[in-house]
Coordinates of C-alpha atoms and ligand atoms in Angstrom, one line a residue:
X13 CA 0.0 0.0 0.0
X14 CA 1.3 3.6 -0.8
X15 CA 1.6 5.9 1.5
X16 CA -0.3 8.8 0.2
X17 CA -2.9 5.9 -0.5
X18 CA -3.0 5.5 3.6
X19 CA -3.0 8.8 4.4
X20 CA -6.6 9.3 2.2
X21 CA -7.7 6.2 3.7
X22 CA -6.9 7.1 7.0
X23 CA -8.8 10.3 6.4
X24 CA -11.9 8.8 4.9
X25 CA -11.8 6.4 8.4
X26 CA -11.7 9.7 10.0
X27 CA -14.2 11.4 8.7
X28 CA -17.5 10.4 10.2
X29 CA -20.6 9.5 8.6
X30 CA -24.1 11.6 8.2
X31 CA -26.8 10.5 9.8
X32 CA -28.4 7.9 7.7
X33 CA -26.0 7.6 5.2
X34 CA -26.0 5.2 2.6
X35 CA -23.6 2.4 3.7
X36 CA -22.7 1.9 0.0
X37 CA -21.1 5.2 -0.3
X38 CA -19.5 5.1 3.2
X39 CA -18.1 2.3 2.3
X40 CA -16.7 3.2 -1.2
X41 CA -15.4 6.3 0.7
X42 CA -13.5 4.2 3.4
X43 CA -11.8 2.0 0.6
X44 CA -10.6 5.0 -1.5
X45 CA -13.1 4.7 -4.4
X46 CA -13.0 7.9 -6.2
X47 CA -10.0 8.7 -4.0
X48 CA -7.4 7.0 -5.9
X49 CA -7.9 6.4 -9.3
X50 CA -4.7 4.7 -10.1
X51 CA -1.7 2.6 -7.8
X52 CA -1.0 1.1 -10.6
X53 CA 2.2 3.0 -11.5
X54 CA 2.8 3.2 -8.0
X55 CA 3.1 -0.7 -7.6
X56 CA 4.7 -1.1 -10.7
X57 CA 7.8 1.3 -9.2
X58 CA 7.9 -0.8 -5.7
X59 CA 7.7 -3.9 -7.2
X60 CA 10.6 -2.7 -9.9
X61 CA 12.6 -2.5 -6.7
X62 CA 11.8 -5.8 -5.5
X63 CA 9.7 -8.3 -5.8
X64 CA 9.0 -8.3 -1.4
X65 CA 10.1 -5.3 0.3
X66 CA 9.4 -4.3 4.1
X67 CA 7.3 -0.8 4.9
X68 CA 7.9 0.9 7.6
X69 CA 5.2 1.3 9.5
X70 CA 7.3 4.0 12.2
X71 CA 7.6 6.1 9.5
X72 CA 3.8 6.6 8.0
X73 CA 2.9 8.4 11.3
X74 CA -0.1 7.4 13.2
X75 CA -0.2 3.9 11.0
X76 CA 0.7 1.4 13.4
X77 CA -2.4 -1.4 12.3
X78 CA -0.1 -4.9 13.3
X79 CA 1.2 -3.3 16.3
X80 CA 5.1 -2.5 17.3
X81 CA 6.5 -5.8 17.7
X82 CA 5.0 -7.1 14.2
X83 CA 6.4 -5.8 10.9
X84 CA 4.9 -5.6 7.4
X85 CA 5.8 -7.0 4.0
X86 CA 4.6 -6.4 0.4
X87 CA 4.6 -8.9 -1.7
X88 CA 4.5 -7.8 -5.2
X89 CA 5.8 -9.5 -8.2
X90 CA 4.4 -12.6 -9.7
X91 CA 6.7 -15.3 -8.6
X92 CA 6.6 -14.0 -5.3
X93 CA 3.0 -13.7 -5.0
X94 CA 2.9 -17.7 -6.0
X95 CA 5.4 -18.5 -3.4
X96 CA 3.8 -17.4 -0.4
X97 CA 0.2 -18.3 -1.2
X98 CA 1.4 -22.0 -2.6
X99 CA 2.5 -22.6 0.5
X100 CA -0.4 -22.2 3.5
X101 CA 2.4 -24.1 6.0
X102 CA 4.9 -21.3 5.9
X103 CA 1.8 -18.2 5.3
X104 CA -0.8 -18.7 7.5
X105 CA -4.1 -17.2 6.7
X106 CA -5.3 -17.1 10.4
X107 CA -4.3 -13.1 10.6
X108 CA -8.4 -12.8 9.4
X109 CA -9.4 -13.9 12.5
X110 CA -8.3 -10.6 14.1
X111 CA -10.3 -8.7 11.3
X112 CA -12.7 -10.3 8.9
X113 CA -13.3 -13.1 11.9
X114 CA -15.1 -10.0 14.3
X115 CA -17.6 -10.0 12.4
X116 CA -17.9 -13.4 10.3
X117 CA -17.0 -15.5 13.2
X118 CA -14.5 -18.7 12.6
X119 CA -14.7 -19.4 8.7
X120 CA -12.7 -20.9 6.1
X121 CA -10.8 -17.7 5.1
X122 CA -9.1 -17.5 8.7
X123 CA -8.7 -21.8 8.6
X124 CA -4.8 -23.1 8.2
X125 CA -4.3 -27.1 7.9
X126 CA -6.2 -29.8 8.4
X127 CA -9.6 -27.7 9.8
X128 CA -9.5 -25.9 6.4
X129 CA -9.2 -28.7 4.7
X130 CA -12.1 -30.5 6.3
X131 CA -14.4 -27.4 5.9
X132 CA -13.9 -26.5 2.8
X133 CA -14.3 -30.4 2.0
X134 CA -18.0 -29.9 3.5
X135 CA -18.7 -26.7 2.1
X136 CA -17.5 -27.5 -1.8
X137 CA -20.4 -30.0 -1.8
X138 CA -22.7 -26.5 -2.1
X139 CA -20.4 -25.8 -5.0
X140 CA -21.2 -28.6 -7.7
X141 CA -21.1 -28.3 -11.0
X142 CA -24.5 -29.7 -11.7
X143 CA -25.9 -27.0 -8.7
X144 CA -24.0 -24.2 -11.1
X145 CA -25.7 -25.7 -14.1
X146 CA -29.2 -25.0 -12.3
X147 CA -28.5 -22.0 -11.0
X148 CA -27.9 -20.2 -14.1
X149 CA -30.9 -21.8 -15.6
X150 CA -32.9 -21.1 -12.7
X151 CA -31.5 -17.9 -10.8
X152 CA -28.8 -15.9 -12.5
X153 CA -30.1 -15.5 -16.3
X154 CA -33.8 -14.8 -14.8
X155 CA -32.2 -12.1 -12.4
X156 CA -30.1 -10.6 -15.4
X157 CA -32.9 -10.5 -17.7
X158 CA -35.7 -8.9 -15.2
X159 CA -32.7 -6.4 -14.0
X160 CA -32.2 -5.4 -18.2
X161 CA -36.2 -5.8 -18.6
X162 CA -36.8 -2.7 -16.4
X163 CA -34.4 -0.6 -18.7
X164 CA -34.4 -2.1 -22.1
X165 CA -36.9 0.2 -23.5
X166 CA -35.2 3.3 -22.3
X167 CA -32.4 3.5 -24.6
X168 CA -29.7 4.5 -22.0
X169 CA -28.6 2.9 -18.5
X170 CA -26.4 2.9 -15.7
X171 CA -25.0 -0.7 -15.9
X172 CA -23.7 0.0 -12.2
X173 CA -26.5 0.9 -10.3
X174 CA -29.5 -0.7 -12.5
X175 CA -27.2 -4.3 -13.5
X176 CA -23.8 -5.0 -11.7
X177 CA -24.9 -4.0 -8.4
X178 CA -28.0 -5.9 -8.2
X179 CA -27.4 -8.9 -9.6
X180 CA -24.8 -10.8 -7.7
X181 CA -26.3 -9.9 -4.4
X182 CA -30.1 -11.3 -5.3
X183 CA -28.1 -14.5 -6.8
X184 CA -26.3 -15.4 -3.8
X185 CA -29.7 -14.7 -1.6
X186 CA -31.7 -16.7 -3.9
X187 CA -28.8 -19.6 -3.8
X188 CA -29.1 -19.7 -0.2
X189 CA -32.7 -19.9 -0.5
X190 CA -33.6 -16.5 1.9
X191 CA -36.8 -15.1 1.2
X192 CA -37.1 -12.0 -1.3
X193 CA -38.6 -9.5 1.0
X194 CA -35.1 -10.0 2.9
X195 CA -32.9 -9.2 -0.2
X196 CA -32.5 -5.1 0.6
X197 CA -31.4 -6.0 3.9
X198 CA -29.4 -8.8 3.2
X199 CA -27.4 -6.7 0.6
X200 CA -26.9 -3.5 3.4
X201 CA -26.3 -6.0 6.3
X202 CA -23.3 -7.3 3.8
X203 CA -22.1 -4.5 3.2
X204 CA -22.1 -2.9 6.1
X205 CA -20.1 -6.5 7.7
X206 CA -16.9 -5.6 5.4
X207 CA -17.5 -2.3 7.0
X208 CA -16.1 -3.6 9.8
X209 CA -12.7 -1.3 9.7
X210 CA -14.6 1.6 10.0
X211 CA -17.1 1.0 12.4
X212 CA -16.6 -1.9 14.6
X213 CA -20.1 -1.7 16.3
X214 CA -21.9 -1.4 12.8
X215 CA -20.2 -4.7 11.7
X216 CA -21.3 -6.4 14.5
X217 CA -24.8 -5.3 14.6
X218 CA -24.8 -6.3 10.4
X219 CA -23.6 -9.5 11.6
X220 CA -26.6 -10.2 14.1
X221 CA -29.1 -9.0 11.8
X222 CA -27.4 -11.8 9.0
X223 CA -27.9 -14.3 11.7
X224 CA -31.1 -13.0 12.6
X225 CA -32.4 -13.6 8.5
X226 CA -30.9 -16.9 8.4
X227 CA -31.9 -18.4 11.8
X228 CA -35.6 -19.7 10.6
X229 CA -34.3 -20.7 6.8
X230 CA -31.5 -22.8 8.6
X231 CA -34.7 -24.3 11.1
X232 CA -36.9 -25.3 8.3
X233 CA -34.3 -26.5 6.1
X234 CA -32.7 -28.7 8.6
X235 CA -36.4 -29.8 9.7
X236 CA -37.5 -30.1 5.7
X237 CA -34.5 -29.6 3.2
X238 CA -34.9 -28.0 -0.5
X239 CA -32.6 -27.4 -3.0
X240 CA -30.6 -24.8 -1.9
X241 CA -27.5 -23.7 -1.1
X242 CA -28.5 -23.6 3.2
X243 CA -30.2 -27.1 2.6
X244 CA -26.9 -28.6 1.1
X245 CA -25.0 -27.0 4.4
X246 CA -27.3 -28.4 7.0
X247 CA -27.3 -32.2 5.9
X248 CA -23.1 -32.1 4.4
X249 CA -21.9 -34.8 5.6
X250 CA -17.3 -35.3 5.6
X251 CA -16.0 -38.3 7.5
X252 CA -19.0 -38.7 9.6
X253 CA -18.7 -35.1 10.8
X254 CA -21.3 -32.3 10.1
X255 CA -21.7 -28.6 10.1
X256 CA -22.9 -27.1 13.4
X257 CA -25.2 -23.8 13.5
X258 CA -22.5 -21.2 14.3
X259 CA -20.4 -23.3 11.5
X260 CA -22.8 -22.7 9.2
X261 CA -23.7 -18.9 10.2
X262 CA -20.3 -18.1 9.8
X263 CA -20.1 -19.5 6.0
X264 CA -23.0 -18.0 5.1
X265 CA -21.8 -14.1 6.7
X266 CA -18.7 -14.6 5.1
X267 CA -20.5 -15.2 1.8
X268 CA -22.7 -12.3 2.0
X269 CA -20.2 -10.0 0.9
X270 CA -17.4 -12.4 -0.8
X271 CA -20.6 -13.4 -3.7
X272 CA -21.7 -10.0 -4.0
X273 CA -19.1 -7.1 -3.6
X274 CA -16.3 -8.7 -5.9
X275 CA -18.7 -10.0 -8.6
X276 CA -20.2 -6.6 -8.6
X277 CA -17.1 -4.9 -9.4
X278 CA -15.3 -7.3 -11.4
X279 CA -18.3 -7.7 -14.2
X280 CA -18.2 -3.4 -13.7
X281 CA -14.3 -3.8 -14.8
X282 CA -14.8 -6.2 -17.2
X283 CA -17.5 -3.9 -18.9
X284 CA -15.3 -0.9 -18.7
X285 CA -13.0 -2.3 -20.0
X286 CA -14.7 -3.3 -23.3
X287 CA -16.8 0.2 -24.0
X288 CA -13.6 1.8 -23.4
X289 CA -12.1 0.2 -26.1
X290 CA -15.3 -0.7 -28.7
X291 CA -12.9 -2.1 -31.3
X292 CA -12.3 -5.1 -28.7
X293 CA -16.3 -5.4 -27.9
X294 CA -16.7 -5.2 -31.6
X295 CA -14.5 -7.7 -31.5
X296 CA -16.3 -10.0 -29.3
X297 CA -19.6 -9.0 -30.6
X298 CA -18.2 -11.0 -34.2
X299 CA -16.3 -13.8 -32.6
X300 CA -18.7 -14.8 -29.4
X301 CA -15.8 -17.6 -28.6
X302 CA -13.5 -14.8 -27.2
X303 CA -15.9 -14.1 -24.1
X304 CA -14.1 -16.9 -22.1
X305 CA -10.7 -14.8 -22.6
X306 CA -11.9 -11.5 -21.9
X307 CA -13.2 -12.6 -18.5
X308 CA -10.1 -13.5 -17.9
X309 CA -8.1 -10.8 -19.0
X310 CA -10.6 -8.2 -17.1
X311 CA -9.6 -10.2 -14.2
X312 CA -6.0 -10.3 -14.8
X313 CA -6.4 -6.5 -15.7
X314 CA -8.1 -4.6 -12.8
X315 CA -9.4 -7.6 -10.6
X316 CA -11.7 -6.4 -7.8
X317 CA -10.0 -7.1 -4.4
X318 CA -6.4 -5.9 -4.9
X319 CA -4.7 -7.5 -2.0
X320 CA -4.8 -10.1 0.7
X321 CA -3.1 -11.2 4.0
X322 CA -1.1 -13.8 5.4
X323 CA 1.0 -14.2 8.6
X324 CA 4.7 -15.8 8.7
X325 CA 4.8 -18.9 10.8
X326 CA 8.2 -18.8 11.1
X327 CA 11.3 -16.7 10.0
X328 CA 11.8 -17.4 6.2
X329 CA 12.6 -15.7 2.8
X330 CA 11.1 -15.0 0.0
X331 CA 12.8 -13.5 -2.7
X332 CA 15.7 -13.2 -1.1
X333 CA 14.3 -11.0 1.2
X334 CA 14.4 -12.2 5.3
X335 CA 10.8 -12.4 6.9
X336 CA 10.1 -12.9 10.5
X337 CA 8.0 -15.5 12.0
X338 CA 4.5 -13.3 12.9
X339 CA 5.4 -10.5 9.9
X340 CA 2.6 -9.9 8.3
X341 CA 2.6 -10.1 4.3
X342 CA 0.7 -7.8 2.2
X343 CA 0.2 -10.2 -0.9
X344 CA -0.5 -7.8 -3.7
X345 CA -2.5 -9.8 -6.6
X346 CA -2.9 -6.9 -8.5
X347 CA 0.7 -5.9 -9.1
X348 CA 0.8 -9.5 -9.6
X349 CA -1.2 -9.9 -12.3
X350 CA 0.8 -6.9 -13.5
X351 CA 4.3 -8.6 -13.5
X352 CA 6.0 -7.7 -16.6
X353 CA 8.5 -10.3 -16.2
X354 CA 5.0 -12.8 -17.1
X355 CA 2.9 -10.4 -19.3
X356 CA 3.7 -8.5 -22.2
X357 CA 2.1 -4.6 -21.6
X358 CA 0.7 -5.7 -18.5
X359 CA -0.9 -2.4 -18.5
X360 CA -2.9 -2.7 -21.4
X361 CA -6.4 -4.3 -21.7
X362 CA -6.3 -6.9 -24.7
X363 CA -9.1 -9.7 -24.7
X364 CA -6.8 -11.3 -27.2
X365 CA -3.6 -12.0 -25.0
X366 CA -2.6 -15.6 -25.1
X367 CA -4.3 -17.1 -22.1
X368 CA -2.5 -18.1 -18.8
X369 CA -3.5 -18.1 -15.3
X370 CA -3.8 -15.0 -12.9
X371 CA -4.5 -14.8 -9.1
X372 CA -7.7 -12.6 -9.3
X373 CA -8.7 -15.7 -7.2
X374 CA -5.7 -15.7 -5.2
X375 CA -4.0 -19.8 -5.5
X376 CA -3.4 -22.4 -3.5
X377 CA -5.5 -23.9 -0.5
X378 CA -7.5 -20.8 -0.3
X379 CA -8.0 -20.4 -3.9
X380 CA -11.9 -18.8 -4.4
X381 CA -14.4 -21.4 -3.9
X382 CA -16.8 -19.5 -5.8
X383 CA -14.7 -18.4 -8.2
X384 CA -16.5 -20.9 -11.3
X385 CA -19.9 -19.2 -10.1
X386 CA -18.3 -15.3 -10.1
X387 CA -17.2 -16.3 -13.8
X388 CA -20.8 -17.7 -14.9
X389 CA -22.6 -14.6 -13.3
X390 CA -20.3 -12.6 -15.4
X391 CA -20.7 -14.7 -18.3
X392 CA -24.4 -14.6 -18.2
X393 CA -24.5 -10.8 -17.5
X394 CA -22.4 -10.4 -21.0
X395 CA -24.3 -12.6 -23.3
X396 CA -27.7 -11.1 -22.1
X397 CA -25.9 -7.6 -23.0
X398 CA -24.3 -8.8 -25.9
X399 CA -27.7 -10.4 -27.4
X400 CA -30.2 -7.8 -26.1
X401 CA -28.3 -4.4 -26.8
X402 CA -25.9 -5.2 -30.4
X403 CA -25.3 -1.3 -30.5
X404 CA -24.2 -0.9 -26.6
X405 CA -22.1 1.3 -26.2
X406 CA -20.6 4.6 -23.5
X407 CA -22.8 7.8 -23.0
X408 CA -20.6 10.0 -25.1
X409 CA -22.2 12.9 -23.0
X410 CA -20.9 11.1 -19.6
X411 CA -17.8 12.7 -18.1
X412 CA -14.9 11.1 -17.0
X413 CA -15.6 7.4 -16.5
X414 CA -13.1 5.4 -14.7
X415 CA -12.3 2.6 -12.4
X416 CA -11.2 4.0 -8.9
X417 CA -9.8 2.4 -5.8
X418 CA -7.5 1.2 -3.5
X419 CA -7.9 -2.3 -2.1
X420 CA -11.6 -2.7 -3.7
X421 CA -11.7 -1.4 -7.4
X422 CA -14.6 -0.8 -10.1
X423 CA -16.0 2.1 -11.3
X424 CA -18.6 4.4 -9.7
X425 CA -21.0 4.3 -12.8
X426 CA -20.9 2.8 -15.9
X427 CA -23.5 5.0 -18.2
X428 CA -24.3 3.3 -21.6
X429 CA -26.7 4.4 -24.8
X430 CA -28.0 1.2 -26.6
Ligands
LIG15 C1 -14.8 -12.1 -9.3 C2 -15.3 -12.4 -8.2 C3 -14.4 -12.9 -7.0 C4 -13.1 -12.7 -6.7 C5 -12.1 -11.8 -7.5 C6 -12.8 -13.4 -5.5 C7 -11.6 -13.5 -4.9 C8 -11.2 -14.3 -3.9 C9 -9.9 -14.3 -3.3 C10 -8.7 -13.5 -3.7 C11 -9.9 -15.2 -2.3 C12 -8.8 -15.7 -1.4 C13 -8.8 -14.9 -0.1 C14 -7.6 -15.2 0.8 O1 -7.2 -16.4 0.8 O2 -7.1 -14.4 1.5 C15 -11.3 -15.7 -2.2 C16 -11.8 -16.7 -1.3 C17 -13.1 -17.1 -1.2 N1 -14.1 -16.7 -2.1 FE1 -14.0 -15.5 -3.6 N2 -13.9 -14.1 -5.1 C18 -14.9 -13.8 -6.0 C19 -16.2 -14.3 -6.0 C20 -16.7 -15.2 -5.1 C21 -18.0 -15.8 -5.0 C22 -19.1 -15.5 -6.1 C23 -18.1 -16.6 -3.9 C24 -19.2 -17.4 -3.4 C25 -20.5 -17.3 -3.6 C26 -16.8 -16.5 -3.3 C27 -16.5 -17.2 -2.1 C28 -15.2 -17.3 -1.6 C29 -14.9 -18.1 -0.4 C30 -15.9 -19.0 0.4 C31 -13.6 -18.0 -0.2 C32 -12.7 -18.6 1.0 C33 -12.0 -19.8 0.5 C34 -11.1 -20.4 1.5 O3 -10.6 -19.7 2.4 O4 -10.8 -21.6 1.4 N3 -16.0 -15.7 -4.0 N4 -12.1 -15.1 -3.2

């Protein structure tokens, strides 16, 4: 992280909320959106210097987050970024509990070893490929094409606020099988739980209320299972062990706002990405077979979360570089995915670079478990534009469109003439 990048977000922590406010835009505000438009060039000069370098904390006055006795690493180019997520043994990911876990409670994110292993084991079996294949018949291309429905006719959009926003929040609420008068609160309640950094107490109370809307679907399904996603949880089965209630109350916070906020912003990208250059979506528009590659290079390009955390379990290297056991590593996936040493023009946008995997969904034992459903959603979302609007294209009379942000990143709006 740069440090006129902390100083903004230490202000926008600072700066305290309205009365009422919308927790959207307090959160946006808290993660930089709009404040810093690009770290790219930034990274790019840090990681030119190495690949892992240690920030001093001392010196970015008032910044002290790990505490005095713990020190912080970047880890920025490619190689790197590999090395320390491959191996869960060395770089624990229990750090979360301190943060994330608040709020969540004990999930998989903050899970090292054998624990993980067995969780995720149970969990994946709510991940199937046959429960994607219904799902996108029976939730996501029903939720895309109502959300289009109500501005098809209009002629112009916002593909932000009317498509990207909505839709991966009502999909995840309709996978778990909540009711849909409990959608608008299920969407603030998540957002308002990755809050947490700002306001403690808020991220708590979020987190009661999530329990709160899941308490009675959990009863009934365990009582009378359906075919959803809180059914599949409450009768898993691994090695004669089962999910208890907190286990599964815990899963299902932490998924409230990992389904929603990054599928949201990384469709957004994705979309920028191609109206700002209409010779590429021109480009898909003739050759259909290309979609698979430009999800991936929107991705690779400006994926949604831009970093993520691990602890040293011991003292160790990386790079060359010396890293104390309880150092805590700033793994930086987008300067990763920007490594020129693995992509040619890493800054550039190009739907037709030769494919090869990125860590948009981070790697190793912690790899995104929803990370074949985040690329359906955004799929789906495409091909419904794609089909419905074959002229889509930017306002030309909106100003100044952009992808902003500092760990989160999408653009604000995304107004289109079709
Ligand atoms: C483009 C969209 C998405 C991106 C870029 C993304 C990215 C990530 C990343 C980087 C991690 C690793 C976090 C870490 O180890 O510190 C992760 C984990 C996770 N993601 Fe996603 N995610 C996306 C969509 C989703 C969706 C749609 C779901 C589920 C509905 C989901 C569920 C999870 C879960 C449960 C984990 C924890 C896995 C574990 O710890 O073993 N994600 N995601």
């Amino acid at each position: 992280m740069l440090e006129s990048d902390l100083r903004s977000l230490r202000h926008a922590w600072a700066t305290p909320p309205a009365a009422e406010e919308d927790p959207f835009e307090r959160f946006d505000r808290a993660q930089g959106i709009g404040m810093v438009r690009d770290p790219y060039p930034a990274l790019a000069a840090m990681r030119a210097a190495g690949p892992v370098q240690r920030i001093d904390l001392h010196a970015l006055a008032g910044m002290s987050p790990v505490g005095p006795e713990r020190e912080l690493y970047s880890v920025l180019g490619w190689d790197a970024v590999c090395e320390v997520l491959r191996d869960a043994a060395r770089f624990s990911s229990a750090g979360y509990a301190t943060t994330m876990g608040v709020v969540m409670g004990h999930t998989i994110l903050e899970m090292d070893g054998v624990e993980h292993v067995r969780h995720r084991a149970l969990i994946s079996r709510a991940f199937t490929r046959r429960a994607l294949e219904r799902w996108e018949r029976e939730l996501v291309r029903p939720i895309v094409n109502a959300h289009v429905d109500r501005f098809a006719a209009r002629g112009a959009a916002d593909l932000v606020r009317e498509l990207t926003f909505p839709v991966p929040v009502r999909v995840i609420a309709g996978m778990m099988g909540l009711p849909p008068e409990s959608h608008d609160e299920f969407h603030r309640r998540a957002v308002e739980l990755i809050s947490v950094g700002i306001d403690l107490e808020a991220g708590k109370r979020a987190s009661r209320a999530l329990t709160e809307l899941y308490a009675p679907v959990l009863a009934d399904r365990r009582a009378a299972p359906r075919d959803d996603l809180i059914s599949v949880l409450a009768h898993a089965e691994y090695d004669g062990a089962r999910l208890d209630d907190e286990a599964i109350y815990a899963f299902l916070r932490l998924l409230a706002p990992a389904g929603a906020e990054t599928t949201y912003r990384s469709s957004s990208n994705l979309l920028f990405g191609l109206l700002a250059h209409p010779d590429q979506l021109d480009a898909l528009r003739r050759e259909r077979a290309l979609l698979p590659r430009a999800i991936e290079e929107g991705l690779r390009w400006e994926p949604p979360l831009l970093a993520i955390m691990r602890t040293a379990t011991r003292d160790t290297e990386v790079a060359g570089v010396p890293i104390p056991a309880g150092a805590t590593l700033a793994v930086h996936l987008g300067a990763a995915n920007r490594d020129p040493a693995r992509w040619a023009d890493p800054d550039r946008f190009d739907i037709r670079r030769p494919p090869q995997p990125h860590v948009a969904f981070a790697l190793g034992a912690h790899v995104c478990l929803g990370m074949h459903l985040a690329r359906m959603e955004t799929r789906v979302l495409l091909e419904t534009l794609l089909d419905r609007f074959p002229d889509l294209r930017i306002d030309p009379d909106a100003e100044d469109v952009h992808i902003s942000g500092l760990m989160f990143r999408s653009p604000r709006s995304l107004p289109v003439r079709f």
